[in-house]
PDB file of C-alpha atoms and ligand atoms in Angstrom:
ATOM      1  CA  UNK W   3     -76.656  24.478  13.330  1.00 93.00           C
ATOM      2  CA  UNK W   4     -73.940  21.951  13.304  1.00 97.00           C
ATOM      3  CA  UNK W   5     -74.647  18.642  11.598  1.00 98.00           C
ATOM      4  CA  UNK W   6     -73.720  15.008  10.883  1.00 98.00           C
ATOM      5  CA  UNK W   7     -74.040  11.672   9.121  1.00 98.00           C
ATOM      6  CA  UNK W   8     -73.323   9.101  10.596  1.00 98.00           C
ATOM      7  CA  UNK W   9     -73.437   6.022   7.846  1.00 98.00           C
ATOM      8  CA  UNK W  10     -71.091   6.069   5.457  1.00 98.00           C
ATOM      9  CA  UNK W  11     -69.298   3.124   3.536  1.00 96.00           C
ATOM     10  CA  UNK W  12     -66.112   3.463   1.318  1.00 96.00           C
ATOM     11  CA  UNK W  13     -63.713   0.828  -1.021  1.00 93.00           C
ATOM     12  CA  UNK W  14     -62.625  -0.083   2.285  1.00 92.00           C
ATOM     13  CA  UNK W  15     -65.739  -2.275   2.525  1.00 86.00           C
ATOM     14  CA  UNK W  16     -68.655  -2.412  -0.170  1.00 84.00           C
ATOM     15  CA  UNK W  17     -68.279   1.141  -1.086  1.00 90.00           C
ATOM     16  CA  UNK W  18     -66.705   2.947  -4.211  1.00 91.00           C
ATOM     17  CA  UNK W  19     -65.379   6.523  -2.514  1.00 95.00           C
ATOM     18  CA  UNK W  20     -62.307   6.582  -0.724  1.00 97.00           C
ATOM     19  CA  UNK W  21     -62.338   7.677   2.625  1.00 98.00           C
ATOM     20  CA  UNK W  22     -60.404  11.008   0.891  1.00 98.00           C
ATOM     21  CA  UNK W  23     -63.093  11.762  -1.890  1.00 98.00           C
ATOM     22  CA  UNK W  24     -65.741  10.685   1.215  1.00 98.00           C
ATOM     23  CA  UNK W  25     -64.645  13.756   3.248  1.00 98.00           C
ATOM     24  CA  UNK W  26     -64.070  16.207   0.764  1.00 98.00           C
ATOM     25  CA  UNK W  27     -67.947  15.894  -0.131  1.00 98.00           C
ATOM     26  CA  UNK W  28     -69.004  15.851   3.368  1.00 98.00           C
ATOM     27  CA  UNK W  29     -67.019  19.489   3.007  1.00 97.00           C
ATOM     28  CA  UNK W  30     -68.827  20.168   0.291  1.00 97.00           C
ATOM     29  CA  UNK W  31     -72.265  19.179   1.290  1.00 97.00           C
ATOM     30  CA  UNK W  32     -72.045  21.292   4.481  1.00 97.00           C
ATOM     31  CA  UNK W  33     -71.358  18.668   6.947  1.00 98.00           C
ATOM     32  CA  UNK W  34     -69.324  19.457  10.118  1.00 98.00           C
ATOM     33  CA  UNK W  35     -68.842  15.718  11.221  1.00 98.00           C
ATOM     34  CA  UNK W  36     -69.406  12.552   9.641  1.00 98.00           C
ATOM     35  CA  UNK W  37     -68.676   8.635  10.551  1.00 98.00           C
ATOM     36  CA  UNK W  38     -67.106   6.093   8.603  1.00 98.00           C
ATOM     37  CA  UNK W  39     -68.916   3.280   9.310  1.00 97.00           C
ATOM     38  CA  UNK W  40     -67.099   0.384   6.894  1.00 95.00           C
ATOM     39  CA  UNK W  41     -68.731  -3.406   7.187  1.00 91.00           C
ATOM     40  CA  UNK W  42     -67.107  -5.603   9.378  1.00 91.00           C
ATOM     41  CA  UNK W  43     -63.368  -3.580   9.067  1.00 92.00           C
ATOM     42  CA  UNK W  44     -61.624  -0.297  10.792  1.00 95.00           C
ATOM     43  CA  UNK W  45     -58.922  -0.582   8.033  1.00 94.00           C
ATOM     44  CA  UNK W  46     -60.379   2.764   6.471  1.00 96.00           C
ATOM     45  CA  UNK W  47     -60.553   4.847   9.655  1.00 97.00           C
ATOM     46  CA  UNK W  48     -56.764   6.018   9.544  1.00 96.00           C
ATOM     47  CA  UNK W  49     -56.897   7.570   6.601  1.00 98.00           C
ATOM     48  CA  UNK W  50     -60.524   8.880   6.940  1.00 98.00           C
ATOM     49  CA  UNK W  51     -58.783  10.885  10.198  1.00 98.00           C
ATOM     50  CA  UNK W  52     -56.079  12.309   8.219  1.00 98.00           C
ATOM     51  CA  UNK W  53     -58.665  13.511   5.565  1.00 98.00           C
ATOM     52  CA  UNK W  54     -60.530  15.263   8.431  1.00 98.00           C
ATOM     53  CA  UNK W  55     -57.659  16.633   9.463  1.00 97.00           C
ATOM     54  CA  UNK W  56     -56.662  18.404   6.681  1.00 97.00           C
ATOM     55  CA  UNK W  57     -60.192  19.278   5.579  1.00 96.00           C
ATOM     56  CA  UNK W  58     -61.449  20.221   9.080  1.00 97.00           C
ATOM     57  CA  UNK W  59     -64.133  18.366   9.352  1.00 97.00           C
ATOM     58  CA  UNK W  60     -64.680  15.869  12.546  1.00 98.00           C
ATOM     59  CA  UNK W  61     -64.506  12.471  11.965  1.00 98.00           C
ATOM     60  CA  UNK W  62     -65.911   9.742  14.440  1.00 97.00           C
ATOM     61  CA  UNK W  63     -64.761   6.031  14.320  1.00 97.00           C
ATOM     62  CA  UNK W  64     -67.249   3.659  13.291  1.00 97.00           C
ATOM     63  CA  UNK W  65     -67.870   0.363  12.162  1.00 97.00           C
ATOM     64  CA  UNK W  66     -70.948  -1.496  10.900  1.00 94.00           C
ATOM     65  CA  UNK W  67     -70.638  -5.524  11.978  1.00 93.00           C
ATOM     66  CA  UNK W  68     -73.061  -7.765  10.331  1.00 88.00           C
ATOM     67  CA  UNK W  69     -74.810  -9.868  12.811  1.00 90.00           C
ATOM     68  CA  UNK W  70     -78.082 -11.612  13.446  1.00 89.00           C
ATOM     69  CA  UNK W  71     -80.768 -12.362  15.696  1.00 92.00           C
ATOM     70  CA  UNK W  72     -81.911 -15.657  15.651  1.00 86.00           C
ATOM     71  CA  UNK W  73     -81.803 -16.241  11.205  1.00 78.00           C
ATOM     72  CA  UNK W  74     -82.637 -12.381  10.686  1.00 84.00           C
ATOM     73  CA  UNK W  75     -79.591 -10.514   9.367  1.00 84.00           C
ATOM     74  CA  UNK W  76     -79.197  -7.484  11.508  1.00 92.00           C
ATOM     75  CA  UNK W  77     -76.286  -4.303  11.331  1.00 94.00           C
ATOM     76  CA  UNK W  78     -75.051  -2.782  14.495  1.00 96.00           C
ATOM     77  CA  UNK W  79     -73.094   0.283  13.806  1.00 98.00           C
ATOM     78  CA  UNK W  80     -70.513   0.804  16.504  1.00 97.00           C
ATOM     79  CA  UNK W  81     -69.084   4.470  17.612  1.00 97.00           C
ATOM     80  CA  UNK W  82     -66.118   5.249  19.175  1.00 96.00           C
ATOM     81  CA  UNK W  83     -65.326   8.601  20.552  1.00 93.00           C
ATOM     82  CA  UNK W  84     -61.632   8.140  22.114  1.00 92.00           C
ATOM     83  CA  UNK W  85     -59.005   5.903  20.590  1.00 91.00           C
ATOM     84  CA  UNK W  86     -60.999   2.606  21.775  1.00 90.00           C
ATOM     85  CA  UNK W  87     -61.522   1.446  18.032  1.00 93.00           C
ATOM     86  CA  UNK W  88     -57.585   0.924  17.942  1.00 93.00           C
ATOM     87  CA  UNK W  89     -58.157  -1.879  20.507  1.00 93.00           C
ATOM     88  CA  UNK W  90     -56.386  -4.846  19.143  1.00 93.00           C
ATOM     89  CA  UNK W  91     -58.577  -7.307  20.652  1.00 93.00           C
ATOM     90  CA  UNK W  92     -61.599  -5.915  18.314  1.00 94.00           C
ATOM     91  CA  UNK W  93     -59.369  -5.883  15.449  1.00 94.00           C
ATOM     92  CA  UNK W  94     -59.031  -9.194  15.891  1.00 92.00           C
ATOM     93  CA  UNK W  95     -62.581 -10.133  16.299  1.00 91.00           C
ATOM     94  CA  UNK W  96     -63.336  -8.380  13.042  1.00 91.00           C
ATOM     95  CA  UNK W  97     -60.414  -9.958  11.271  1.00 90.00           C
ATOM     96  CA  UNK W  98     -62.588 -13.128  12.281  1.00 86.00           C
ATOM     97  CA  UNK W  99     -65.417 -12.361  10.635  1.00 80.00           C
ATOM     98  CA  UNK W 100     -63.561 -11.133   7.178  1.00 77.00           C
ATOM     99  CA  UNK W 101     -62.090 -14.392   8.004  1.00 81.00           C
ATOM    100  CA  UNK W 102     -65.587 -16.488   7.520  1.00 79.00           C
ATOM    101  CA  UNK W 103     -66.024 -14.426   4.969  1.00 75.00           C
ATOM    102  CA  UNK W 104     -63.080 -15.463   3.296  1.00 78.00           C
ATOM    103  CA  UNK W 105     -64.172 -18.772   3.203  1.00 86.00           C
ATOM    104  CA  UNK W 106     -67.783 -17.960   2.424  1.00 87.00           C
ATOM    105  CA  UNK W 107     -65.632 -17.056  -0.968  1.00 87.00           C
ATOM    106  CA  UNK W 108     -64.361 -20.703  -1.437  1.00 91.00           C
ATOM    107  CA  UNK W 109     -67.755 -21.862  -0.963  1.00 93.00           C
ATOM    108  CA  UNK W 110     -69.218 -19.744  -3.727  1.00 94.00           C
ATOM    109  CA  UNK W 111     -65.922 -21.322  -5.792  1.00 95.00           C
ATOM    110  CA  UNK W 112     -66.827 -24.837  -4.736  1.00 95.00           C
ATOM    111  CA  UNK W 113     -70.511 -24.212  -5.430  1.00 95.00           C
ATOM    112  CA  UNK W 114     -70.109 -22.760  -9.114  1.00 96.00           C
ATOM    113  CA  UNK W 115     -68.031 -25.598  -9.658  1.00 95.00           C
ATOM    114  CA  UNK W 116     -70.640 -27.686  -9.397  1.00 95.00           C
ATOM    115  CA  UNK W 117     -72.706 -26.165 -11.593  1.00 95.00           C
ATOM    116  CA  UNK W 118     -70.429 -26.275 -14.319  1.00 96.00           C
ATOM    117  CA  UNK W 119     -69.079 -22.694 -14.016  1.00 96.00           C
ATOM    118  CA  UNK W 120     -64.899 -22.948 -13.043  1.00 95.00           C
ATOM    119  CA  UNK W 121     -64.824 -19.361 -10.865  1.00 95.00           C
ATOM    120  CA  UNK W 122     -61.992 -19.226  -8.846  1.00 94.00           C
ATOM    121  CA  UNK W 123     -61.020 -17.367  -6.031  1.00 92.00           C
ATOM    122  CA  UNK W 124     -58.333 -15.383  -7.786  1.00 93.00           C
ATOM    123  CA  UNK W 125     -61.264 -13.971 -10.150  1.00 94.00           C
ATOM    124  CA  UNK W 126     -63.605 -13.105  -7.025  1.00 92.00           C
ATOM    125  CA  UNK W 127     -60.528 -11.473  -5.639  1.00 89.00           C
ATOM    126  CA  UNK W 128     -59.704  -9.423  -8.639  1.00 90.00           C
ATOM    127  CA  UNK W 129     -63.262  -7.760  -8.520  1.00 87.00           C
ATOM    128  CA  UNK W 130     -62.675  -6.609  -4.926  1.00 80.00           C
ATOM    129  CA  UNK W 131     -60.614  -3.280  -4.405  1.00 69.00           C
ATOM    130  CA  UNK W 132     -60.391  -4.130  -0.830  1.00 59.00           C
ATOM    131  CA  UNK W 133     -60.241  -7.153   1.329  1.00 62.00           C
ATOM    132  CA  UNK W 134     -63.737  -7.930   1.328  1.00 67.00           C
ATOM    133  CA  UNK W 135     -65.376 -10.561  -0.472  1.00 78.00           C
ATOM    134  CA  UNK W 136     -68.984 -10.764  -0.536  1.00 83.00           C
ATOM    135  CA  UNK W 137     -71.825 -11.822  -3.182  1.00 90.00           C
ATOM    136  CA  UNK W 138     -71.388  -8.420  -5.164  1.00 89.00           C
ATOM    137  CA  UNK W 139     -67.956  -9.443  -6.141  1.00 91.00           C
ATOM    138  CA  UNK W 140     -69.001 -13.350  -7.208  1.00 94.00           C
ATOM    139  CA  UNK W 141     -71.326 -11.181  -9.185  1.00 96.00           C
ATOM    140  CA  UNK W 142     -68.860  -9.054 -10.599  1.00 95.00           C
ATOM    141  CA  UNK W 143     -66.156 -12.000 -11.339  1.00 96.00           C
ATOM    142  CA  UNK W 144     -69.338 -13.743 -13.080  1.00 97.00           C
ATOM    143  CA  UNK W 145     -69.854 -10.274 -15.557  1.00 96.00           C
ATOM    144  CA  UNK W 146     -66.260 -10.263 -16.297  1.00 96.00           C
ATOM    145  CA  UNK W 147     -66.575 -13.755 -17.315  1.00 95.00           C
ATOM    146  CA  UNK W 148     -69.277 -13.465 -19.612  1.00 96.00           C
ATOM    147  CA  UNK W 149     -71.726 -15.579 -17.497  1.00 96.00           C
ATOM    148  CA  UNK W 150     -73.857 -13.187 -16.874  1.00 97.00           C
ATOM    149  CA  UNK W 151     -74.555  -9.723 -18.225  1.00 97.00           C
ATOM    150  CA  UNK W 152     -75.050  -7.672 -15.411  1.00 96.00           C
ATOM    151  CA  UNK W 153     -74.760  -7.950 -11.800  1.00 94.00           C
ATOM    152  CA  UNK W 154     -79.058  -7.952 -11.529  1.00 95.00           C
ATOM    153  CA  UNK W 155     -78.661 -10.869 -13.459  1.00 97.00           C
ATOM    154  CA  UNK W 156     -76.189 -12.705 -11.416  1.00 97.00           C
ATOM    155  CA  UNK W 157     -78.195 -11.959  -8.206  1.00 96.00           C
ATOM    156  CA  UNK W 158     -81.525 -13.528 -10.248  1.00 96.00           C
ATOM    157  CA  UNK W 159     -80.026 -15.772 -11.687  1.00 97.00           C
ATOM    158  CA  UNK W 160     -77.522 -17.557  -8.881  1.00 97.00           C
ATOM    159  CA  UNK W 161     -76.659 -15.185  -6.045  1.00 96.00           C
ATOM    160  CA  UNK W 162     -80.418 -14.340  -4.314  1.00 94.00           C
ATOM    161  CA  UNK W 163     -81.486 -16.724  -1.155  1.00 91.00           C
ATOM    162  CA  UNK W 164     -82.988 -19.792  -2.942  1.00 93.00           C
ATOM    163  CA  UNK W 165     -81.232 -19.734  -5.972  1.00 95.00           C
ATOM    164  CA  UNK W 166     -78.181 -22.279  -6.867  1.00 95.00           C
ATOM    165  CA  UNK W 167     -75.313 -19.867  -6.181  1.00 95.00           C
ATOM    166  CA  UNK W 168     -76.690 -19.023  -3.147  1.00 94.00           C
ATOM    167  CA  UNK W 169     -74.459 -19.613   0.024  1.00 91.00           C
ATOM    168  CA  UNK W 170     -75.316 -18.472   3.318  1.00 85.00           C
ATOM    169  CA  UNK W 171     -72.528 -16.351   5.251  1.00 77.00           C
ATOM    170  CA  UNK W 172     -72.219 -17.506   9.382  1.00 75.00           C
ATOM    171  CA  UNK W 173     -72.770 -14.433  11.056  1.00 81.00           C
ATOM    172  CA  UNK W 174     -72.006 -13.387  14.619  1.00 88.00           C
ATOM    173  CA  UNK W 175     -75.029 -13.016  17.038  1.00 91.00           C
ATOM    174  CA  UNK W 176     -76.198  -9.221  17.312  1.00 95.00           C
ATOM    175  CA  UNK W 177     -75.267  -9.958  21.384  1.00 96.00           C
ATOM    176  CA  UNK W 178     -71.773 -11.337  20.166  1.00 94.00           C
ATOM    177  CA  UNK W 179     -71.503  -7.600  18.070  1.00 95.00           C
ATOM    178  CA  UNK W 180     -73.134  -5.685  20.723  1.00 97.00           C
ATOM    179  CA  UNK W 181     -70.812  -7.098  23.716  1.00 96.00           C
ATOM    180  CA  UNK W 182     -67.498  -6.299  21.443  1.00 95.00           C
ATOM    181  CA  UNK W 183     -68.431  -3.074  20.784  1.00 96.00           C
ATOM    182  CA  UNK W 184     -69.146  -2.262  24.532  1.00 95.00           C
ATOM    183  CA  UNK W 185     -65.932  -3.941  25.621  1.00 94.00           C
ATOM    184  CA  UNK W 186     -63.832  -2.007  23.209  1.00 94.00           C
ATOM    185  CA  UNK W 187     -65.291   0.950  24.609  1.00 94.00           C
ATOM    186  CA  UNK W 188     -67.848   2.226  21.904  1.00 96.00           C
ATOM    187  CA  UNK W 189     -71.517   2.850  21.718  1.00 97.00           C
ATOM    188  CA  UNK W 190     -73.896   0.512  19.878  1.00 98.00           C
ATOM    189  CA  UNK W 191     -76.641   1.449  17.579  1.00 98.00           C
ATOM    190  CA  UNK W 192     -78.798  -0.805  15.531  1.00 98.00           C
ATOM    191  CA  UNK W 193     -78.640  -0.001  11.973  1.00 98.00           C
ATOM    192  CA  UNK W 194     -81.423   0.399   9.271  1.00 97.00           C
ATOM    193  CA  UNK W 195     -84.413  -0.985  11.769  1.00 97.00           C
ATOM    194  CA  UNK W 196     -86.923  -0.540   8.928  1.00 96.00           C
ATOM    195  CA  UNK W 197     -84.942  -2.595   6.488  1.00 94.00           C
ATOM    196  CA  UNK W 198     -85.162  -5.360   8.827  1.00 90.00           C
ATOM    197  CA  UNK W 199     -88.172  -7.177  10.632  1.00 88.00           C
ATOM    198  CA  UNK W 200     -86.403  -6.814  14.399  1.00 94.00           C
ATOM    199  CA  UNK W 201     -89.003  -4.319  15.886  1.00 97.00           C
ATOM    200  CA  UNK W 202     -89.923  -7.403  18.810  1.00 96.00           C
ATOM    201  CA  UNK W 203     -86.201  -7.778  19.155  1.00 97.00           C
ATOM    202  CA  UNK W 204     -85.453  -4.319  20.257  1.00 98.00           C
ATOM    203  CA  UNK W 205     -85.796  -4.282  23.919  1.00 97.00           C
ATOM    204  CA  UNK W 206     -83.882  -7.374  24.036  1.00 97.00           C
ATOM    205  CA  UNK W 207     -80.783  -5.781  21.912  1.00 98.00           C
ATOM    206  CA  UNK W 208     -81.171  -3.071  24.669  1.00 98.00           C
ATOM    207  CA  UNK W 209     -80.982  -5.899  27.216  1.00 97.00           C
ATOM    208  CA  UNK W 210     -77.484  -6.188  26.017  1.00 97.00           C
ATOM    209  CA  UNK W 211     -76.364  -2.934  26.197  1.00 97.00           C
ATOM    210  CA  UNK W 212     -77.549  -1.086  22.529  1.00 98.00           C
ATOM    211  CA  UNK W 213     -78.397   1.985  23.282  1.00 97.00           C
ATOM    212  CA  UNK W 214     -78.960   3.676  19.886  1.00 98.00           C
ATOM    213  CA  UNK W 215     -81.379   3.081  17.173  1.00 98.00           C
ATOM    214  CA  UNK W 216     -80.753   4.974  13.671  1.00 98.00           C
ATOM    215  CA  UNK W 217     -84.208   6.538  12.815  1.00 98.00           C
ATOM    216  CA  UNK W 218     -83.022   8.892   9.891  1.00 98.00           C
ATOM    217  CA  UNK W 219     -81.672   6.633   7.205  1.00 97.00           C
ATOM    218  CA  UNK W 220     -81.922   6.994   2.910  1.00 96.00           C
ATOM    219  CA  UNK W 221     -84.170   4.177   2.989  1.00 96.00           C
ATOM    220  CA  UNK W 222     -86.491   4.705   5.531  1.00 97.00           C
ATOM    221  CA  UNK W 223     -90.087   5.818   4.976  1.00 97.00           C
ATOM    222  CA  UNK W 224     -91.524   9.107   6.574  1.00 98.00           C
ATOM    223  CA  UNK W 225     -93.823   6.896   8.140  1.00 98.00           C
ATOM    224  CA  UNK W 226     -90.736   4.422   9.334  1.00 98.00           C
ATOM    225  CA  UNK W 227     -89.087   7.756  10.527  1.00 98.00           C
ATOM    226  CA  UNK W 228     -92.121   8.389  12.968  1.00 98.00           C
ATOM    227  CA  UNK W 229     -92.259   5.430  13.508  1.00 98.00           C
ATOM    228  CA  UNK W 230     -89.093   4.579  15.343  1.00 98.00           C
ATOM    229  CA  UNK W 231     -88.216   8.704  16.302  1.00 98.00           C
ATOM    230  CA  UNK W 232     -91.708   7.730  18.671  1.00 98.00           C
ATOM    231  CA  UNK W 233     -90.043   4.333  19.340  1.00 98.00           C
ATOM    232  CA  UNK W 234     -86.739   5.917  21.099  1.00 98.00           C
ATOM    233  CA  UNK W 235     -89.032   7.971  23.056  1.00 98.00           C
ATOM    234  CA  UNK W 236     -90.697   5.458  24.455  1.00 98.00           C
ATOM    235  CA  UNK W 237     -87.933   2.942  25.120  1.00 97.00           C
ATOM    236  CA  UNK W 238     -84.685   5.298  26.230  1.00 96.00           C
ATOM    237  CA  UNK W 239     -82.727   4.451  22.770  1.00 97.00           C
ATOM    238  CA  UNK W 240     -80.904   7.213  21.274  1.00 97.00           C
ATOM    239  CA  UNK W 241     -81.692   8.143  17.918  1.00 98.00           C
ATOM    240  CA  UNK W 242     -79.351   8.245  14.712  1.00 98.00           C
ATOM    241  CA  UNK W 243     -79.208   8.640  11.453  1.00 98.00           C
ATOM    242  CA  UNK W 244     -77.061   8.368   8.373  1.00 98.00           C
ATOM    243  CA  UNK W 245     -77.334   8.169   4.447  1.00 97.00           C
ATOM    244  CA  UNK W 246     -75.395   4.491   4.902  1.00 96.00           C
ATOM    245  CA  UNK W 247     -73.734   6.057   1.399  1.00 95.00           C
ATOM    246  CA  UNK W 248     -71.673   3.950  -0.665  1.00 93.00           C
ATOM    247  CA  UNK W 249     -70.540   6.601  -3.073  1.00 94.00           C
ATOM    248  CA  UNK W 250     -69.041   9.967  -3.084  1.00 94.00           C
ATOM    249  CA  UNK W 251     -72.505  11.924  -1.634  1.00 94.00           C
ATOM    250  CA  UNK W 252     -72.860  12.129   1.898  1.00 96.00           C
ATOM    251  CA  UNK W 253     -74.997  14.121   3.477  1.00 95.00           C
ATOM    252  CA  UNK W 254     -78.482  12.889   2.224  1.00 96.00           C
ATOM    253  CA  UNK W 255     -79.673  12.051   5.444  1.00 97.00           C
ATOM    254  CA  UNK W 256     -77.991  14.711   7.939  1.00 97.00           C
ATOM    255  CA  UNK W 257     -78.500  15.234  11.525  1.00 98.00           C
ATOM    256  CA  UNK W 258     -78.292  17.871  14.239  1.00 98.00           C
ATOM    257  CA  UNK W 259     -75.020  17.674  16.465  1.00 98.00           C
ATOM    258  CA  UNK W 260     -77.228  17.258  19.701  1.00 97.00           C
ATOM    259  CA  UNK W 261     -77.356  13.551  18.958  1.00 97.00           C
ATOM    260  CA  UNK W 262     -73.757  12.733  18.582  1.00 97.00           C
ATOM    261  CA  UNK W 263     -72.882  15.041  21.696  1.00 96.00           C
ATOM    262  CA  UNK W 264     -75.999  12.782  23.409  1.00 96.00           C
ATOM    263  CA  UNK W 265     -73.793   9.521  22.018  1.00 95.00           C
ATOM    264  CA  UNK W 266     -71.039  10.883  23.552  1.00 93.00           C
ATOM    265  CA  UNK W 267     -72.786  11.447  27.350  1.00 91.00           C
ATOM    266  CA  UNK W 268     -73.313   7.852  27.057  1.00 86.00           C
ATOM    267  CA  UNK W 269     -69.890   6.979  27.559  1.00 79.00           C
ATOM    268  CA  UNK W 270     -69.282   8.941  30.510  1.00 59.00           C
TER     269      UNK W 270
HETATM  270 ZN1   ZN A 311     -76.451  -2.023   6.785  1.00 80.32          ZN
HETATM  271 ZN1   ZN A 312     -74.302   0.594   5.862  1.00 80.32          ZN
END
């Protein structure tokens, strides 16, 4: 039986494999197609394809946008089974939101200012081996500075909702994430549901044209699994799954072919 994951990240977004060292151990681990799902960015997707080229191994565009629904963070992976993701108009809208992200960074600088810690944007940078900026690298620029001596720490200490370092990231609307997707041609699949309190959400997400929900995932409970397998049943969703790996191991969480050749019927 063929099979797939469908979540992976690399050190084009949060994670530490590159897309290279990604696909060799999807070779490895047995995999026959996998999808680079990076947060917010399809800057790792050429070279993921040229890995799968020359490892033979399928490789399926994706994307992972971080979005919410009403104040709830919410992921929606998007898939792309043509050359769609190279539309420049989505490029754009991502480059958007690594924009506000950018200056999420200069509010972290601003904000550790004030508390009598000089950060600056240069160190956050440095900490980042791509162009994403997010709290893991405040925490990181904080190690390297002695402020803190782990990256736990800097999360307890500062970087966790409520604490002083804390700065709040604007987020498109899962509808604004959704709609992109569709217009650029891809299928949309909401990410990690048990990680998130959305379940009520759901039908409206479908409302807007999601039409996958990822029911195998690392994180997920067998009872979460059940949960939402019996939840795609009973709404029409699609189900997916993924290890959402941010290292060199994919392949946790794998899944039969059936469902990606089932994505694909829903473009047609
Ligand atoms: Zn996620
Ligand atoms: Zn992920």
């Amino acid at each position: 039986m063929k099979l797939a994951d469908l979540h992976l990240h690399t050190v084009y977004s949060d994670g530490s494999a590159t897309p290279d060292e990604i696909v060799r151990a999807a070779k490895r681990n047995g995999l026959d197609a996998i999808a680079v799902t990076d947060h917010d960015t399809l800057d790792g997707l050429a070279e993921t394809f040229a890995a799968g080229q020359a490892q033979g191994i399928e490789i399926i565009a994706g994307v992972e946008i971080t979005s919410r629904v009403g104040t709830q963070e919410v992921h929606i992976l998007g898939y792309f089974f043509h050359d769609d993701w190279r539309d420049p108009v989505f490029h754009k809208v991502l480059e958007h939101a690594k924009h506000l992200r950018e200056q999420r960074a200069l509010e972290f600088v601003a904000r550790f200012h004030q508390l009598g810690i000089p950060l600056t944007l240069a160190e956050i940078k440095a900490c980042s081996s791509c162009g994403t900026l997010g709290r893991m690298h405040v925490a990181l620029a904080l190690q390297r500075r002695g402020v803190v001596n782990s990256v736990e720490e800097a999360f307890e200490r500062f970087l966790r909702r409520g604490k002083p370092g804390f700065v709040d990231r604007p987020r498109m609307t899962a509808a604004e994430a959704i709609g992109q997707i569709r217009r650029a041609g891809g299928v949309a699949a909401l990410a990690h549901p048990g990680l998130n309190n959305v379940d009520k959400q759901i039908p409206e997400m479908m409302a807007q044209g999601m039409v996958g929900l990822e029911v195998w995932h690392s994180r997920h409970t067998p009872a979460q699994t059940e949960h939402y397998l019996a939840m795609t049943r009973a709404l029409g969703l699609l189900p997916t799954g993924g290890t959402d790996a941010h290292d060199a191991n994919p392949g946790l969480v794998r899944i039969p072919y059936e469902h990606v050749e089932t994505l694909k019927s829903c473009l047609t």
